[in-house]
Amino acid sequence: MSEKARGRPRAYDPEVALWQALETFWANGFSRTSLDALAAATGMNRPSLYAAFGDKKSLYLKSFECFAGQLHAALDNAAHSEAPLEATLRDFYRDAIEIYMSGPDGPRGCFIICTAPAEAAMDADIRAALKAALAEIDKGLEVPFAKAKAEGRLPPDADTAALARLAASVLHSLAVRARAGETKEALHALARQTVQSLC
Amino acid sequence: MSEKARGRPRAYDPEVALWQALETFWANGFSRTSLDALAAATGMNRPSLYAAFGDKKSLYLKSFECFAGQLHAALDNAAHSEAPLEATLRDFYRDAIEIYMSGPDGPRGCFIICTAPAEAAMDADIRAALKAALAEIDKGLEVPFAKAKAEGRLPPDADTAALARLAASVLHSLAVRARAGETKEALHALARQTVQSLC
DNA sequence: ATGATTTTTTGCGAATTGGTACAAAAATGT
DNA sequence: ACATTTTTGTACCAATTCGCAAAAAATCAT
């Protein structure tokens, strides 16, 4: 894999720099994040940032995809769970809440749900990325519902796609509520009621 | 009411100017909206804007409260509805979707849900306004659930506060989904499933 | 008319924005 | 050693940002 590095070696690992940029966008949103802030967060100077990731929006979209990758892993985890639907959904929400409530300067919610919508109305690229991410959540959550239906643990006429979209909607709200400052207990109660109402 | 106007009369109606500013924030979010854009939208020049509404954040918060007033009216409407819970909730979602999908340049979702979270992590004032607005939605939607429970149309052990928060969560998601470009039919289907699952 | 009062208008200014040109630095290959 | 290659660092640019000071305009009171 690693060929001989030809020129001057990179002073920073692109992967960790991308994650540091992601954290900055996550806390401040796209428009409020300056290139200076990104440079400070990554320890890189602006030209290096530009060479490595392109312009500001390109870096935001790369951060977006990085976060979407984490999300994809969590959805895959839920999709391949052997546990019953109730437990799968409960654990999925529990893990999400843990992430949404974490953060060095207080709860940050979800990178995607909390930073993309503000830009989505006027920026077609961010809107497309957001729409795709929402669709992936919907699709990913449908798997455990479809499984439960196939096993007869849901009514035969249950619309698993619609139920998954409803379950995803609660995830969106958890993200916003966490960032608004609701308590972890309030979020868990919402997750509990959701599991009870949908399973 | 109208006392004798002392000095030079105002060239613009503060109420319509506030609404025009709101529309600008709604489309672009807080950080992406410049004072120049606000001045262009309202037809006022910057010092007049400043004299009438204070600085940029103050104007945003006034716009926020203006939108929250509309929201409050919709919640009041639902709270005082004589119709059964299913119809009340269905109509509430229908009206919301209508607003979320409207907009001169495409769907804008909800002013509060789509513009406040991005700023909420780093701005305590906006975070507080967002948290209060979310709480008002939760409280407002609890009324029809509590009514239905009192009339025996919900199980006696139903947690109406938790159900209302779940119903509110779908509203949040509808706002994001609309702004992401989902179709009106998809949103209505989500609302339909929600009514079915919760009532 | 004249003065008082309020708003609008013009223009400014200090700071920040995203983005880039260019030279110095640090590695490899010959 | 010397040239090549890639990245870093410094400095800069044009444009935009928010906010304000000061003058001009439009009304009312006398």
Coordinates of C-alpha atoms (C1' of nucleotides) in Angstrom, one line a residue:
Chain A
M1 CA 0.0 0.0 0.0
S2 CA 2.4 2.7 1.2
E3 CA 4.6 3.7 -1.7
K4 CA 7.7 5.7 -1.1
A5 CA 6.7 9.1 0.0
R6 CA 8.3 11.4 -2.5
G7 CA 8.3 15.0 -1.3
R8 CA 8.2 16.6 2.1
P9 CA 6.2 14.5 4.4
R10 CA 2.8 15.6 5.7
A11 CA 2.9 17.1 9.2
Y12 CA -0.6 16.1 10.0
D13 CA -2.6 13.0 9.5
P14 CA -5.5 13.8 7.1
E15 CA -7.8 11.5 9.0
V16 CA -7.4 13.1 12.4
A17 CA -7.5 16.6 10.8
L18 CA -10.7 15.7 9.1
W19 CA -12.2 14.6 12.4
Q20 CA -11.0 17.9 14.0
A21 CA -12.6 19.9 11.3
L22 CA -15.8 17.8 11.7
E23 CA -15.9 18.7 15.4
T24 CA -15.6 22.4 14.6
F25 CA -18.4 22.3 12.1
W26 CA -20.4 20.2 14.5
A27 CA -20.2 22.8 17.2
N28 CA -20.6 25.9 15.1
G29 CA -22.4 25.0 12.0
F30 CA -21.2 25.6 8.5
S31 CA -21.7 29.3 8.0
R32 CA -20.4 30.2 11.5
T33 CA -17.2 28.3 11.0
S34 CA -14.3 30.3 9.6
L35 CA -11.3 28.9 7.9
D36 CA -9.3 30.4 10.7
A37 CA -11.2 28.3 13.2
L38 CA -10.7 25.2 11.0
A39 CA -7.0 26.0 10.7
A40 CA -6.7 26.4 14.5
A41 CA -8.6 23.2 15.2
T42 CA -6.6 21.1 12.8
G43 CA -3.3 22.7 13.5
M44 CA -2.9 23.1 9.8
N45 CA -2.5 26.4 8.0
R46 CA -5.0 27.5 5.4
P47 CA -3.1 26.6 2.3
S48 CA -2.5 23.1 3.6
L49 CA -6.2 22.7 4.4
Y50 CA -7.1 23.9 1.0
A51 CA -4.6 21.5 -0.7
A52 CA -5.8 18.5 1.4
F53 CA -9.6 19.0 1.4
G54 CA -10.5 21.7 -1.2
D55 CA -12.5 24.8 -0.3
K56 CA -14.7 25.3 2.8
K57 CA -17.8 23.6 1.5
S58 CA -15.9 20.7 0.2
L59 CA -14.4 20.2 3.6
Y60 CA -17.8 20.4 5.2
L61 CA -19.2 17.8 2.8
K62 CA -16.2 15.5 3.6
S63 CA -16.9 16.0 7.3
F64 CA -20.6 15.2 6.6
E65 CA -19.7 12.0 4.8
C66 CA -17.4 11.1 7.7
F67 CA -20.2 11.5 10.2
A68 CA -22.5 9.7 7.8
G69 CA -20.1 6.8 7.9
Q70 CA -20.4 6.5 11.7
L71 CA -24.2 6.7 11.3
H72 CA -24.0 3.9 8.7
A73 CA -22.1 1.7 11.1
A74 CA -24.7 2.3 13.9
L75 CA -27.5 1.4 11.4
D76 CA -25.7 -1.6 10.2
N77 CA -25.4 -2.7 13.8
A78 CA -29.1 -2.3 14.3
A79 CA -29.9 -4.1 11.0
H80 CA -27.8 -7.1 11.9
S81 CA -29.0 -7.3 15.5
E82 CA -30.3 -10.7 16.6
A83 CA -32.3 -9.1 19.5
P84 CA -36.0 -8.5 19.3
L85 CA -37.2 -5.3 17.8
E86 CA -37.8 -3.6 21.1
A87 CA -34.3 -4.2 22.3
T88 CA -32.7 -3.3 19.0
L89 CA -34.5 0.0 18.8
R90 CA -33.9 0.8 22.5
D91 CA -30.2 0.2 22.1
F92 CA -30.0 2.2 18.9
Y93 CA -31.6 5.2 20.7
R94 CA -29.4 4.7 23.7
D95 CA -26.2 4.8 21.6
A96 CA -27.5 7.9 19.7
I97 CA -28.3 9.8 22.9
E98 CA -24.9 9.0 24.2
I99 CA -23.3 10.6 21.2
Y100 CA -25.7 13.5 21.1
M101 CA -25.1 14.4 24.7
S102 CA -21.4 14.2 24.5
G103 CA -19.1 17.0 23.5
P104 CA -16.4 19.0 25.1
D105 CA -18.5 22.2 25.4
G106 CA -21.9 20.7 26.1
P107 CA -24.4 18.6 24.1
R108 CA -24.1 18.9 20.3
G109 CA -26.9 16.7 19.0
C110 CA -26.3 15.3 15.6
F111 CA -23.9 16.8 13.1
I112 CA -26.3 16.1 10.2
I113 CA -29.6 17.1 11.7
C114 CA -28.3 20.1 13.6
T115 CA -26.0 21.7 11.0
A116 CA -27.3 20.8 7.5
P117 CA -30.9 22.0 7.5
A118 CA -29.8 25.6 8.1
E119 CA -27.9 25.6 4.8
A120 CA -30.1 23.1 2.9
A121 CA -32.7 25.7 1.7
M122 CA -30.2 27.7 -0.3
D123 CA -27.4 25.1 -1.0
A124 CA -28.4 22.3 -3.3
D125 CA -25.3 20.2 -2.5
I126 CA -25.9 20.2 1.2
R127 CA -29.6 19.6 0.6
A128 CA -28.8 16.6 -1.5
A129 CA -26.4 15.2 1.1
L130 CA -29.0 15.8 3.8
K131 CA -31.8 14.1 1.8
A132 CA -29.6 11.1 1.1
A133 CA -28.6 10.8 4.8
L134 CA -32.2 10.9 5.9
A135 CA -33.1 8.2 3.3
E136 CA -30.3 6.0 4.6
I137 CA -31.6 6.3 8.2
D138 CA -35.1 5.4 7.0
K139 CA -33.9 2.4 5.0
G140 CA -31.5 1.2 7.7
L141 CA -34.2 1.3 10.4
E142 CA -36.7 -0.6 8.2
V143 CA -34.6 -3.8 8.4
P144 CA -35.4 -4.6 12.1
F145 CA -39.1 -3.7 11.5
A146 CA -39.3 -5.9 8.5
K147 CA -37.6 -8.7 10.4
A148 CA -40.1 -8.4 13.3
K149 CA -43.0 -8.5 10.8
A150 CA -41.6 -11.6 9.1
E151 CA -41.3 -13.3 12.5
G152 CA -44.9 -12.4 13.3
R153 CA -44.0 -9.9 16.0
L154 CA -45.8 -7.2 14.2
P155 CA -49.3 -7.2 12.7
P156 CA -49.3 -8.6 9.2
D157 CA -50.6 -5.3 7.8
A158 CA -47.9 -3.2 9.5
D159 CA -46.3 -0.8 7.1
T160 CA -42.7 -1.4 8.0
A161 CA -41.3 1.4 5.8
A162 CA -43.7 3.9 7.4
L163 CA -42.9 2.7 10.9
A164 CA -39.2 3.0 10.2
R165 CA -39.7 6.6 9.1
L166 CA -41.5 7.3 12.3
A167 CA -38.8 5.7 14.3
A168 CA -36.2 7.8 12.4
S169 CA -38.2 10.9 13.1
V170 CA -37.7 10.4 16.8
L171 CA -34.0 10.2 16.2
H172 CA -34.1 13.5 14.4
S173 CA -36.0 15.0 17.3
L174 CA -33.6 13.6 19.9
A175 CA -30.8 15.3 18.0
V176 CA -32.5 18.7 18.2
R177 CA -33.7 18.3 21.8
A178 CA -30.2 17.3 23.0
R179 CA -28.7 20.4 21.4
A180 CA -31.5 22.5 22.9
G181 CA -30.4 21.4 26.3
E182 CA -32.9 18.8 27.3
T183 CA -31.8 16.3 30.0
K184 CA -30.6 12.9 29.2
E185 CA -33.4 11.4 31.2
A186 CA -36.0 13.3 29.2
L187 CA -34.5 11.9 26.0
H188 CA -34.5 8.4 27.3
A189 CA -38.1 8.8 28.3
L190 CA -38.9 9.8 24.8
A191 CA -37.1 6.8 23.4
R192 CA -38.9 4.6 25.8
Q193 CA -42.3 5.8 24.8
T194 CA -41.4 5.5 21.1
V195 CA -40.3 1.8 21.6
Q196 CA -43.6 1.2 23.4
S197 CA -45.7 2.9 20.8
L198 CA -44.1 1.3 17.8
C199 CA -43.3 -2.3 18.8
Chain B
M1 CA -54.1 54.4 20.5
S2 CA -52.3 56.4 17.8
E3 CA -50.8 59.4 19.6
K4 CA -49.7 62.3 17.5
A5 CA -46.6 61.3 15.7
R6 CA -43.9 63.7 16.8
G7 CA -40.9 63.6 14.4
R8 CA -40.4 62.3 10.9
P9 CA -42.8 59.5 10.1
R10 CA -41.5 56.0 9.6
A11 CA -41.1 55.0 6.0
Y12 CA -41.8 51.3 6.8
D13 CA -44.2 49.4 8.9
P14 CA -42.2 47.6 11.6
E15 CA -44.5 44.7 11.5
V16 CA -44.1 43.9 7.8
A17 CA -40.4 44.7 8.0
L18 CA -40.1 42.1 10.8
W19 CA -41.8 39.6 8.7
Q20 CA -39.6 40.3 5.8
A21 CA -36.5 39.9 8.0
L22 CA -38.0 36.6 9.3
E23 CA -38.4 35.3 5.8
T24 CA -34.7 36.1 5.1
F25 CA -33.5 34.3 8.2
W26 CA -35.9 31.5 7.4
A27 CA -34.3 30.9 4.0
N28 CA -30.7 31.4 4.9
G29 CA -30.3 30.7 8.6
F30 CA -28.8 33.1 11.1
S31 CA -25.1 33.1 10.3
R32 CA -25.6 33.1 6.6
T33 CA -27.8 36.1 6.7
S34 CA -26.0 39.4 6.4
L35 CA -27.3 42.8 7.4
D36 CA -27.1 43.8 3.8
A37 CA -29.5 41.0 2.9
L38 CA -31.8 42.1 5.7
A39 CA -31.7 45.7 4.6
A40 CA -32.5 44.6 1.0
A41 CA -35.4 42.4 2.1
T42 CA -37.0 45.0 4.4
G43 CA -36.2 48.0 2.1
M44 CA -34.7 49.7 5.2
N45 CA -31.1 50.8 5.4
R46 CA -28.9 49.4 8.1
P47 CA -29.1 52.2 10.7
S48 CA -32.9 52.2 10.5
L49 CA -32.9 48.4 11.0
Y50 CA -30.6 48.9 13.9
A51 CA -32.7 51.6 15.5
A52 CA -35.9 49.6 15.1
F53 CA -34.8 46.1 16.1
G54 CA -31.3 46.3 17.7
D55 CA -28.4 44.3 16.4
K56 CA -28.5 41.2 14.2
K57 CA -29.1 38.7 16.9
S58 CA -31.8 40.8 18.5
L59 CA -33.6 40.9 15.2
Y60 CA -33.2 37.2 14.8
L61 CA -34.7 36.6 18.2
K62 CA -37.6 38.9 17.4
S63 CA -38.2 37.0 14.2
F64 CA -38.0 33.8 16.2
E65 CA -40.7 35.0 18.6
C66 CA -42.8 36.2 15.7
F67 CA -42.7 32.7 14.3
A68 CA -43.3 31.2 17.7
G69 CA -46.4 33.3 17.9
Q70 CA -47.8 31.6 14.7
L71 CA -46.9 28.3 16.2
H72 CA -48.6 29.1 19.4
A73 CA -51.8 30.0 17.5
A74 CA -51.7 26.6 15.7
L75 CA -51.2 24.8 19.0
D76 CA -54.0 26.7 20.6
N77 CA -56.2 25.7 17.7
A78 CA -55.3 22.1 18.3
A79 CA -55.8 22.4 22.0
H80 CA -59.3 23.9 21.7
S81 CA -60.4 21.5 18.9
E82 CA -63.6 19.7 19.6
A83 CA -62.7 17.0 17.1
P84 CA -61.4 13.6 18.2
L85 CA -57.7 13.2 18.8
E86 CA -57.1 11.5 15.4
A87 CA -58.6 14.4 13.5
T88 CA -57.0 17.0 15.6
L89 CA -53.6 15.6 15.1
R90 CA -54.1 14.9 11.5
D91 CA -55.2 18.5 10.8
F92 CA -52.4 19.9 12.9
Y93 CA -49.9 18.0 10.8
R94 CA -51.6 18.9 7.6
D95 CA -51.4 22.6 8.4
A96 CA -47.8 22.3 9.4
I97 CA -46.8 20.5 6.2
E98 CA -48.6 23.2 4.2
I99 CA -46.4 25.8 5.8
Y100 CA -43.2 23.8 5.6
M101 CA -43.6 23.1 1.9
S102 CA -44.5 26.7 1.0
G103 CA -41.9 29.3 0.2
P104 CA -40.9 31.4 -2.8
D105 CA -37.7 29.5 -3.4
G106 CA -38.7 26.0 -2.5
P107 CA -39.7 24.3 0.8
R108 CA -38.2 25.9 3.9
G109 CA -39.4 23.6 6.7
C110 CA -39.8 25.3 10.1
F111 CA -38.0 28.5 11.0
I112 CA -37.3 27.3 14.5
I113 CA -36.3 23.7 13.8
C114 CA -34.3 24.4 10.7
T115 CA -32.4 27.6 11.7
A116 CA -32.0 27.6 15.5
P117 CA -30.2 24.3 16.2
A118 CA -27.1 25.2 14.1
E119 CA -26.5 28.2 16.4
A120 CA -27.8 26.7 19.6
A121 CA -24.6 24.8 20.6
M122 CA -22.6 28.0 20.9
D123 CA -25.2 30.7 21.6
A124 CA -26.9 30.4 24.9
D125 CA -29.7 32.9 24.0
I126 CA -30.7 31.0 20.9
R127 CA -30.4 27.7 22.8
A128 CA -32.8 29.0 25.5
A129 CA -35.3 30.3 22.9
L130 CA -35.2 26.9 21.1
K131 CA -35.6 25.0 24.3
A132 CA -38.6 27.1 25.3
A133 CA -40.2 26.7 21.9
L134 CA -39.8 22.9 22.0
A135 CA -41.3 22.8 25.5
E136 CA -44.3 24.9 24.2
I137 CA -44.9 22.4 21.4
D138 CA -44.8 19.5 23.9
K139 CA -47.2 21.2 26.3
G140 CA -49.5 22.4 23.6
L141 CA -49.9 18.9 22.0
E142 CA -50.4 17.3 25.4
V143 CA -53.9 18.9 25.7
P144 CA -55.6 16.9 23.0
F145 CA -54.0 13.7 24.3
A146 CA -55.1 14.4 27.8
K147 CA -58.6 15.2 26.6
A148 CA -58.7 11.9 24.7
K149 CA -57.5 10.0 27.8
A150 CA -60.2 11.7 30.0
E151 CA -62.8 10.7 27.5
G152 CA -61.6 7.1 27.6
R153 CA -60.4 7.1 24.1
L154 CA -56.9 6.2 25.2
P155 CA -55.8 3.5 27.7
P156 CA -56.0 4.7 31.3
D157 CA -52.3 4.2 31.8
A158 CA -51.3 6.2 28.7
D159 CA -48.6 8.7 29.4
T160 CA -50.1 11.7 27.7
A161 CA -47.0 13.9 28.2
A162 CA -44.8 11.3 26.6
L163 CA -47.2 10.7 23.8
A164 CA -47.3 14.5 23.1
R165 CA -43.5 14.6 23.0
L166 CA -43.5 11.8 20.5
A167 CA -46.1 13.6 18.4
A168 CA -44.0 16.7 18.6
S169 CA -41.0 14.8 17.5
V170 CA -42.7 13.9 14.3
L171 CA -43.4 17.6 13.7
H172 CA -39.7 18.3 14.1
S173 CA -38.8 15.7 11.6
L174 CA -41.4 16.9 9.1
A175 CA -39.7 20.3 9.3
V176 CA -36.3 18.8 8.5
R177 CA -37.6 16.4 5.8
A178 CA -39.5 19.2 4.0
R179 CA -36.4 21.3 3.9
A180 CA -34.4 18.3 2.7
G181 CA -36.7 18.1 -0.3
E182 CA -39.0 15.2 0.5
T183 CA -42.3 15.2 -1.3
K184 CA -45.5 16.4 0.2
E185 CA -46.9 12.9 -0.2
A186 CA -44.1 11.4 1.8
L187 CA -44.7 13.8 4.6
H188 CA -48.4 13.1 4.6
A189 CA -47.7 9.4 4.8
L190 CA -45.5 9.9 7.8
A191 CA -48.2 12.0 9.5
R192 CA -50.7 9.3 8.7
Q193 CA -48.6 6.6 10.2
T194 CA -48.0 8.7 13.3
V195 CA -51.7 9.3 13.9
Q196 CA -52.3 5.6 13.4
S197 CA -49.6 4.6 15.8
L198 CA -50.4 7.1 18.6
C199 CA -54.2 7.3 18.7
Chain C
dA1 C1' -41.8 80.9 9.9
dT2 C1' -39.0 78.9 13.5
dG3 C1' -37.5 75.3 16.5
dA4 C1' -38.0 70.6 18.4
dT5 C1' -38.1 65.8 17.4
dT6 C1' -37.7 61.7 15.1
dT7 C1' -36.3 59.1 11.1
dT8 C1' -33.6 58.4 7.0
dT9 C1' -29.5 58.7 4.4
dT10 C1' -24.7 58.7 3.3
dG11 C1' -20.5 57.3 4.3
dC12 C1' -17.1 55.5 7.0
dG13 C1' -14.1 52.1 9.5
dA14 C1' -12.1 48.4 11.9
dA15 C1' -12.3 43.6 11.6
dT16 C1' -13.0 39.4 9.5
dT17 C1' -14.0 36.6 5.5
dG18 C1' -12.6 32.9 1.9
dG19 C1' -9.0 32.1 -1.1
dT20 C1' -4.2 32.4 -3.2
dA21 C1' 0.9 33.5 -4.7
dC22 C1' 5.3 32.6 -3.6
dA23 C1' 9.3 31.3 -1.2
dA24 C1' 11.3 28.3 2.4
dA25 C1' 11.6 23.6 4.1
dA26 C1' 11.9 18.6 4.2
dA27 C1' 12.0 14.6 2.3
dT28 C1' 13.6 11.2 -2.0
dG29 C1' 16.3 9.9 -6.2
dT30 C1' 20.5 10.1 -8.8
Chain D
dA1 C1' 26.3 17.1 -3.6
dC2 C1' 22.4 18.3 -6.5
dA3 C1' 18.1 18.3 -8.7
dT4 C1' 13.1 16.9 -7.9
dT5 C1' 9.0 16.7 -5.5
dT6 C1' 5.7 17.6 -2.2
dT7 C1' 4.3 20.2 1.8
dT8 C1' 4.6 24.0 4.8
dG9 C1' 4.7 28.8 6.2
dT10 C1' 4.3 33.8 5.4
dA11 C1' 2.2 37.3 3.5
dC12 C1' -1.2 39.2 1.0
dC13 C1' -5.6 40.3 -1.6
dA14 C1' -10.2 41.8 -2.7
dA15 C1' -14.6 41.4 -0.8
dT16 C1' -17.6 41.3 2.8
dT17 C1' -18.8 41.7 7.6
dC18 C1' -21.3 44.4 11.5
dG19 C1' -21.8 48.5 13.5
dC20 C1' -21.9 53.6 14.0
dA21 C1' -21.3 58.8 13.5
dA22 C1' -22.9 62.7 11.5
dA23 C1' -25.6 65.2 8.4
dA24 C1' -29.9 65.7 5.8
dA25 C1' -35.0 65.2 5.6
dA26 C1' -39.7 65.2 7.2
dT27 C1' -43.0 65.8 10.3
dC28 C1' -45.3 68.5 14.6
dA29 C1' -45.7 72.4 18.1
dT30 C1' -45.7 77.1 18.8

